[in-house]
């Protein structure tokens, strides 16, 4: 699913609470059909932004458009699905009963409702489950929550921290659902878990202190940084060489790898490419490996929001 009109456009969005600017003039451009990660530490302003996008809170300034329409347009509310960070359920219902109830709130009935309930139960892995929702694990509840948010066949699905309270298995189950939705609807979800974004998203915006510090494709973000990381392996005396590397002006960090090599973060790539072989030769070592290394989203995130690289 592609379109020239972005699924979500946010321009100069600001939200002020007293003296606190929870959201400070952010701009977002979410392509239609993408799985978009809205990433940031706790307290960065992610939930506030989502509440404004869904119309549950009013902005102090700025504009939000969904599928080219204002969020005040009644048609917009029919085009979105939303799962809050702490969803509520009726514990005495089964998953099927809950989805039927949710569909009825949208005026969906008859064969259309039957088809959607069946399809969403299959998507959520809850077909044939007769246990009442009160007996569900947290992962099952989150999968049901995503299914409920899809009952109106929304063009844009908004999820607030959908995996934050889940164990590894529950997280995998929810993320697998999001992968299944790629291209079928636009998925916009907030999270502070970098591994989730790296696994399922094609684009990401990183938020810190209410401000978007970068917005790009996941692969693009990695490539911006990977040219400044070199992976080295020599035949012996790794520790001595690591000490030499740390003393160079163009070196900003050295880490040992599990395979016996090391990764060097450099500020001047050309100087490092000349300097490393010279250091290796000076110690009479054999250079077995020297190549650009891939940096994960975690290192990019730490670099952009502040703090030292791990």
CSV table of C-alpha atoms in Angstrom, one decimal:
chain,number,residue,atom,x,y,z
A,1,UNK,CA,0.0,0.0,0.0
A,2,UNK,CA,1.6,3.3,-1.1
A,3,UNK,CA,0.3,6.8,-1.4
A,4,UNK,CA,1.6,10.3,-2.1
A,5,UNK,CA,-0.4,11.5,0.9
A,6,UNK,CA,1.4,10.6,4.2
A,7,UNK,CA,-0.6,8.6,6.6
A,8,UNK,CA,0.3,11.0,9.4
A,9,UNK,CA,1.6,14.6,9.1
A,10,UNK,CA,2.5,16.5,12.3
A,11,UNK,CA,3.7,20.1,12.0
A,12,UNK,CA,5.0,22.2,14.8
A,13,UNK,CA,3.2,20.2,17.4
A,14,UNK,CA,3.5,21.6,20.9
A,15,UNK,CA,1.9,20.8,24.2
A,16,UNK,CA,2.5,22.9,27.3
A,17,UNK,CA,1.4,22.0,30.9
A,18,UNK,CA,2.1,25.0,33.0
A,19,UNK,CA,5.8,25.6,32.8
A,20,UNK,CA,6.5,22.2,31.2
A,21,UNK,CA,6.7,21.8,27.4
A,22,UNK,CA,5.9,18.1,27.1
A,23,UNK,CA,6.0,18.3,23.3
A,24,UNK,CA,8.1,21.0,21.8
A,25,UNK,CA,7.4,21.8,18.1
A,26,UNK,CA,7.8,18.4,16.6
A,27,UNK,CA,7.3,17.5,12.9
A,28,UNK,CA,6.6,13.9,11.7
A,29,UNK,CA,6.0,12.4,8.3
A,30,UNK,CA,4.7,8.9,8.4
A,31,UNK,CA,4.5,7.2,5.0
A,32,UNK,CA,1.3,5.2,4.2
A,33,UNK,CA,1.8,1.5,4.6
A,34,UNK,CA,4.8,1.8,6.8
A,35,UNK,CA,5.6,0.3,10.2
A,36,UNK,CA,6.8,3.4,12.0
A,37,UNK,CA,8.5,3.4,15.4
A,38,UNK,CA,8.2,6.4,17.7
A,39,UNK,CA,11.1,5.8,19.9
A,40,UNK,CA,12.2,7.6,23.0
A,41,UNK,CA,13.1,7.2,26.7
A,42,UNK,CA,10.3,7.2,29.3
A,43,UNK,CA,9.0,10.8,29.8
A,44,UNK,CA,10.1,11.9,26.3
A,45,UNK,CA,6.6,12.9,25.3
A,46,UNK,CA,5.5,9.9,23.3
A,47,UNK,CA,2.2,9.2,25.0
A,48,UNK,CA,1.3,12.9,24.9
A,49,UNK,CA,1.9,13.0,21.2
A,50,UNK,CA,-0.2,9.9,20.6
A,51,UNK,CA,-3.0,11.3,22.7
A,52,UNK,CA,-3.0,14.5,20.5
A,53,UNK,CA,-2.9,12.5,17.3
A,54,UNK,CA,-5.9,10.4,18.4
A,55,UNK,CA,-7.8,13.5,19.4
A,56,UNK,CA,-7.8,12.5,23.1
A,57,UNK,CA,-5.8,15.7,24.0
A,58,UNK,CA,-5.6,19.1,22.5
A,59,UNK,CA,-2.4,20.6,21.3
A,60,UNK,CA,-1.2,24.0,22.5
A,61,UNK,CA,0.1,24.7,19.0
A,62,UNK,CA,0.7,23.0,15.7
A,63,UNK,CA,-1.3,20.7,13.4
A,64,UNK,CA,-2.0,17.0,12.9
A,65,UNK,CA,-3.4,15.6,9.7
A,66,UNK,CA,-4.3,11.9,9.1
A,67,UNK,CA,-4.6,10.7,5.5
A,68,UNK,CA,-4.7,14.4,4.5
A,69,UNK,CA,-7.6,15.2,6.9
A,70,UNK,CA,-7.7,17.2,10.1
A,71,UNK,CA,-8.1,15.1,13.3
A,72,UNK,CA,-11.3,17.1,13.9
A,73,UNK,CA,-12.9,15.6,10.7
A,74,UNK,CA,-15.4,12.9,11.8
A,75,UNK,CA,-14.1,10.8,8.9
A,76,UNK,CA,-10.7,10.7,10.6
A,77,UNK,CA,-11.9,8.9,13.7
A,78,UNK,CA,-13.4,6.2,11.5
A,79,UNK,CA,-10.0,5.7,9.8
A,80,UNK,CA,-7.9,5.0,12.9
A,81,UNK,CA,-7.5,2.2,15.4
A,82,UNK,CA,-5.9,2.9,18.8
A,83,UNK,CA,-4.5,0.7,21.6
A,84,UNK,CA,-3.5,2.7,24.7
A,85,UNK,CA,-0.6,1.7,26.9
A,86,UNK,CA,-2.9,0.2,29.6
A,87,UNK,CA,-5.9,-1.3,27.7
A,88,UNK,CA,-9.1,-2.3,29.5
A,89,UNK,CA,-11.2,-5.4,28.9
A,90,UNK,CA,-14.3,-7.0,30.3
A,91,UNK,CA,-12.9,-10.0,32.1
A,92,UNK,CA,-16.1,-12.1,31.8
A,93,UNK,CA,-16.1,-12.0,28.0
A,94,UNK,CA,-14.3,-14.4,25.6
A,95,UNK,CA,-12.1,-12.9,22.9
A,96,UNK,CA,-14.9,-13.6,20.3
A,97,UNK,CA,-17.5,-11.8,22.5
A,98,UNK,CA,-15.2,-8.8,23.1
A,99,UNK,CA,-14.5,-8.4,19.3
A,100,UNK,CA,-18.2,-8.6,18.5
A,101,UNK,CA,-18.9,-6.0,21.2
A,102,UNK,CA,-16.2,-3.7,19.8
A,103,UNK,CA,-17.5,-4.1,16.3
A,104,UNK,CA,-21.0,-3.2,17.4
A,105,UNK,CA,-19.7,0.1,18.8
A,106,UNK,CA,-18.7,0.9,15.2
A,107,UNK,CA,-22.0,-0.1,13.8
A,108,UNK,CA,-20.5,-3.2,12.2
A,109,UNK,CA,-22.9,-6.2,11.9
A,110,UNK,CA,-23.9,-9.2,9.9
A,111,UNK,CA,-21.5,-11.0,7.6
A,112,UNK,CA,-19.0,-8.1,7.7
A,113,UNK,CA,-18.7,-8.5,11.5
A,114,UNK,CA,-18.5,-12.3,11.3
A,115,UNK,CA,-15.7,-12.1,8.7
A,116,UNK,CA,-13.7,-9.5,10.7
A,117,UNK,CA,-14.0,-11.3,14.0
A,118,UNK,CA,-12.9,-14.6,12.5
A,119,UNK,CA,-9.9,-13.0,10.6
A,120,UNK,CA,-8.8,-11.0,13.7
A,121,UNK,CA,-9.0,-14.0,16.0
A,122,UNK,CA,-6.8,-15.9,13.5
A,123,UNK,CA,-4.3,-12.9,13.3
A,124,UNK,CA,-4.2,-12.7,17.1
A,125,UNK,CA,-3.7,-16.5,17.5
A,126,UNK,CA,-6.9,-16.7,19.6
A,127,UNK,CA,-9.1,-18.8,17.4
A,128,UNK,CA,-10.8,-21.5,19.4
A,129,UNK,CA,-9.7,-20.0,22.7
A,130,UNK,CA,-12.8,-20.2,25.0
A,131,UNK,CA,-11.0,-19.0,28.2
A,132,UNK,CA,-12.5,-15.7,29.4
A,133,UNK,CA,-10.3,-12.6,29.0
A,134,UNK,CA,-9.8,-12.4,32.8
A,135,UNK,CA,-7.8,-15.6,32.6
A,136,UNK,CA,-5.5,-14.4,29.8
A,137,UNK,CA,-1.8,-13.8,30.1
A,138,UNK,CA,-0.6,-10.2,29.4
A,139,UNK,CA,0.6,-11.2,26.0
A,140,UNK,CA,-2.8,-12.7,25.1
A,141,UNK,CA,-4.5,-9.5,26.3
A,142,UNK,CA,-2.2,-7.3,24.2
A,143,UNK,CA,-2.8,-9.4,21.1
A,144,UNK,CA,-6.5,-9.1,21.7
A,145,UNK,CA,-6.1,-5.4,22.2
A,146,UNK,CA,-4.4,-5.1,18.8
A,147,UNK,CA,-7.2,-7.2,17.2
A,148,UNK,CA,-9.8,-4.9,18.9
A,149,UNK,CA,-8.0,-1.8,17.5
A,150,UNK,CA,-8.3,-3.4,14.0
A,151,UNK,CA,-12.0,-4.2,14.2
A,152,UNK,CA,-13.1,-1.1,12.2
A,153,UNK,CA,-10.5,-2.0,9.4
A,154,UNK,CA,-8.5,1.2,10.1
A,155,UNK,CA,-6.1,2.7,7.6
A,156,UNK,CA,-3.9,3.9,10.4
A,157,UNK,CA,-3.2,1.8,13.6
A,158,UNK,CA,-1.8,3.7,16.6
A,159,UNK,CA,-0.3,1.7,19.5
A,160,UNK,CA,1.2,3.1,22.7
A,161,UNK,CA,4.0,1.0,24.1
A,162,UNK,CA,2.3,-2.3,23.0
A,163,UNK,CA,5.2,-4.5,24.3
A,164,UNK,CA,6.6,-2.7,27.3
A,165,UNK,CA,5.1,-4.9,30.0
A,166,UNK,CA,5.4,-8.2,28.2
A,167,UNK,CA,7.8,-11.1,28.7
A,168,UNK,CA,10.0,-12.1,25.7
A,169,UNK,CA,7.5,-14.6,24.4
A,170,UNK,CA,4.6,-12.1,24.7
A,171,UNK,CA,6.7,-9.5,23.0
A,172,UNK,CA,7.5,-11.8,20.1
A,173,UNK,CA,3.8,-12.7,19.7
A,174,UNK,CA,2.7,-9.0,19.5
A,175,UNK,CA,5.6,-8.1,17.2
A,176,UNK,CA,4.7,-11.0,14.9
A,177,UNK,CA,1.2,-9.5,14.6
A,178,UNK,CA,2.7,-6.2,13.6
A,179,UNK,CA,4.9,-7.8,10.9
A,180,UNK,CA,1.7,-9.4,9.5
A,181,UNK,CA,0.2,-6.0,9.1
A,182,UNK,CA,3.0,-4.5,7.0
A,183,UNK,CA,1.6,-3.0,3.8
A,184,UNK,CA,-2.0,-3.8,4.9
A,185,UNK,CA,-2.3,-0.8,7.2
A,186,UNK,CA,-0.1,1.9,8.5
A,187,UNK,CA,1.3,1.0,11.9
A,188,UNK,CA,2.5,3.8,14.2
A,189,UNK,CA,3.7,2.6,17.6
A,190,UNK,CA,5.6,4.3,20.5
A,191,UNK,CA,8.2,2.4,22.5
A,192,UNK,CA,11.3,2.7,24.5
A,193,UNK,CA,12.5,-0.8,23.5
A,194,UNK,CA,15.0,-0.5,20.7
A,195,UNK,CA,15.1,-4.1,19.8
A,196,UNK,CA,11.4,-4.0,18.9
A,197,UNK,CA,11.9,-1.1,16.5
A,198,UNK,CA,14.9,-2.7,14.9
A,199,UNK,CA,13.0,-5.9,14.3
A,200,UNK,CA,9.8,-4.7,12.8
A,201,UNK,CA,10.0,-1.0,11.7
A,202,UNK,CA,11.1,0.4,8.4
A,203,UNK,CA,11.2,4.0,9.6
A,204,UNK,CA,11.7,5.6,13.0
A,205,UNK,CA,11.6,9.0,14.8
A,206,UNK,CA,13.6,9.4,17.9
A,207,UNK,CA,12.1,11.7,20.5
A,208,UNK,CA,14.0,13.2,23.5
A,209,UNK,CA,12.7,15.9,25.9
A,210,UNK,CA,9.7,16.5,23.7
A,211,UNK,CA,11.8,17.1,20.5
A,212,UNK,CA,12.4,14.9,17.5
A,213,UNK,CA,16.2,14.5,17.3
A,214,UNK,CA,16.1,12.5,14.0
A,215,UNK,CA,13.7,10.8,11.7
A,216,UNK,CA,14.7,8.3,9.0
A,217,UNK,CA,14.6,4.8,7.8
A,218,UNK,CA,16.2,2.2,10.1
A,219,UNK,CA,18.8,1.2,7.6
A,220,UNK,CA,19.6,4.8,6.8
A,221,UNK,CA,20.2,5.5,10.4
A,222,UNK,CA,22.6,2.6,10.7
A,223,UNK,CA,24.4,3.5,7.5
A,224,UNK,CA,25.0,7.1,8.8
A,225,UNK,CA,27.0,5.7,11.7
A,226,UNK,CA,28.5,2.5,10.4
A,227,UNK,CA,31.2,4.3,8.3
A,228,UNK,CA,32.6,5.6,11.5
A,229,UNK,CA,33.1,2.2,13.1
A,230,UNK,CA,35.9,-0.2,12.2
A,231,UNK,CA,36.2,-3.8,13.1
A,232,UNK,CA,39.8,-5.1,13.6
A,233,UNK,CA,41.3,-8.5,14.3
A,234,UNK,CA,45.0,-9.3,14.7
A,235,UNK,CA,46.8,-12.6,15.4
A,236,UNK,CA,47.9,-11.7,19.0
A,237,UNK,CA,48.4,-8.9,21.6
A,238,UNK,CA,44.9,-7.6,21.2
A,239,UNK,CA,45.0,-5.8,24.6
A,240,UNK,CA,48.2,-4.0,23.7
A,241,UNK,CA,46.9,-2.8,20.4
A,242,UNK,CA,43.6,-1.7,22.0
A,243,UNK,CA,45.6,0.5,24.3
A,244,UNK,CA,47.5,2.0,21.3
A,245,UNK,CA,44.2,2.7,19.6
A,246,UNK,CA,42.7,4.4,22.6
A,247,UNK,CA,45.5,6.9,22.6
A,248,UNK,CA,44.9,8.1,19.0
A,249,UNK,CA,43.3,11.4,18.3
A,250,UNK,CA,40.9,9.9,15.8
A,251,UNK,CA,39.7,7.2,18.2
A,252,UNK,CA,36.7,7.8,20.4
A,253,UNK,CA,36.2,4.3,21.8
A,254,UNK,CA,37.4,0.7,21.6
A,255,UNK,CA,35.3,-2.3,22.5
A,256,UNK,CA,36.2,-6.0,22.5
A,257,UNK,CA,34.0,-8.3,20.4
A,258,UNK,CA,32.9,-11.8,21.3
A,259,UNK,CA,34.8,-13.2,18.3
A,260,UNK,CA,38.1,-12.0,19.7
A,261,UNK,CA,38.4,-8.9,17.6
A,262,UNK,CA,37.6,-5.3,18.5
A,263,UNK,CA,35.4,-2.4,17.3
A,264,UNK,CA,36.9,1.1,17.1
A,265,UNK,CA,34.7,4.2,16.9
A,266,UNK,CA,36.6,6.9,15.0
A,267,UNK,CA,36.1,10.6,14.3
A,268,UNK,CA,38.3,10.7,11.2
A,269,UNK,CA,37.8,7.6,9.0
A,270,UNK,CA,40.6,8.4,6.6
A,271,UNK,CA,43.1,8.9,9.4
A,272,UNK,CA,42.0,5.7,11.0
A,273,UNK,CA,42.3,3.7,7.8
A,274,UNK,CA,45.9,4.8,7.5
A,275,UNK,CA,46.8,4.8,11.2
A,276,UNK,CA,45.5,1.3,12.1
A,277,UNK,CA,47.7,-0.7,9.8
A,278,UNK,CA,50.7,1.4,10.9
A,279,UNK,CA,50.0,0.6,14.6
A,280,UNK,CA,49.6,-3.1,13.7
A,281,UNK,CA,52.9,-3.1,11.8
A,282,UNK,CA,54.8,-1.3,14.5
A,283,UNK,CA,53.9,-4.2,16.9
A,284,UNK,CA,54.8,-6.8,14.3
A,285,UNK,CA,51.3,-8.2,14.3
A,286,UNK,CA,49.4,-9.8,11.4
A,287,UNK,CA,46.2,-7.9,10.5
A,288,UNK,CA,43.6,-10.5,9.9
A,289,UNK,CA,40.6,-8.2,9.5
A,290,UNK,CA,39.9,-4.5,9.0
A,291,UNK,CA,36.4,-3.5,7.8
A,292,UNK,CA,33.5,-1.2,8.4
A,293,UNK,CA,31.3,-2.5,11.2
A,294,UNK,CA,27.5,-2.3,11.5
A,295,UNK,CA,26.2,-0.2,14.3
A,296,UNK,CA,22.9,-1.2,15.9
A,297,UNK,CA,20.0,1.1,16.6
A,298,UNK,CA,20.9,1.0,20.3
A,299,UNK,CA,24.3,2.8,19.7
A,300,UNK,CA,22.6,5.3,17.4
A,301,UNK,CA,20.0,6.0,20.0
A,302,UNK,CA,22.5,6.5,22.8
A,303,UNK,CA,24.6,8.8,20.6
A,304,UNK,CA,21.6,10.9,19.6
A,305,UNK,CA,19.9,11.3,23.0
A,306,UNK,CA,23.1,11.7,25.0
A,307,UNK,CA,25.3,9.6,27.2
A,308,UNK,CA,28.4,7.5,26.4
A,309,UNK,CA,28.5,4.7,24.0
A,310,UNK,CA,28.5,1.4,25.7
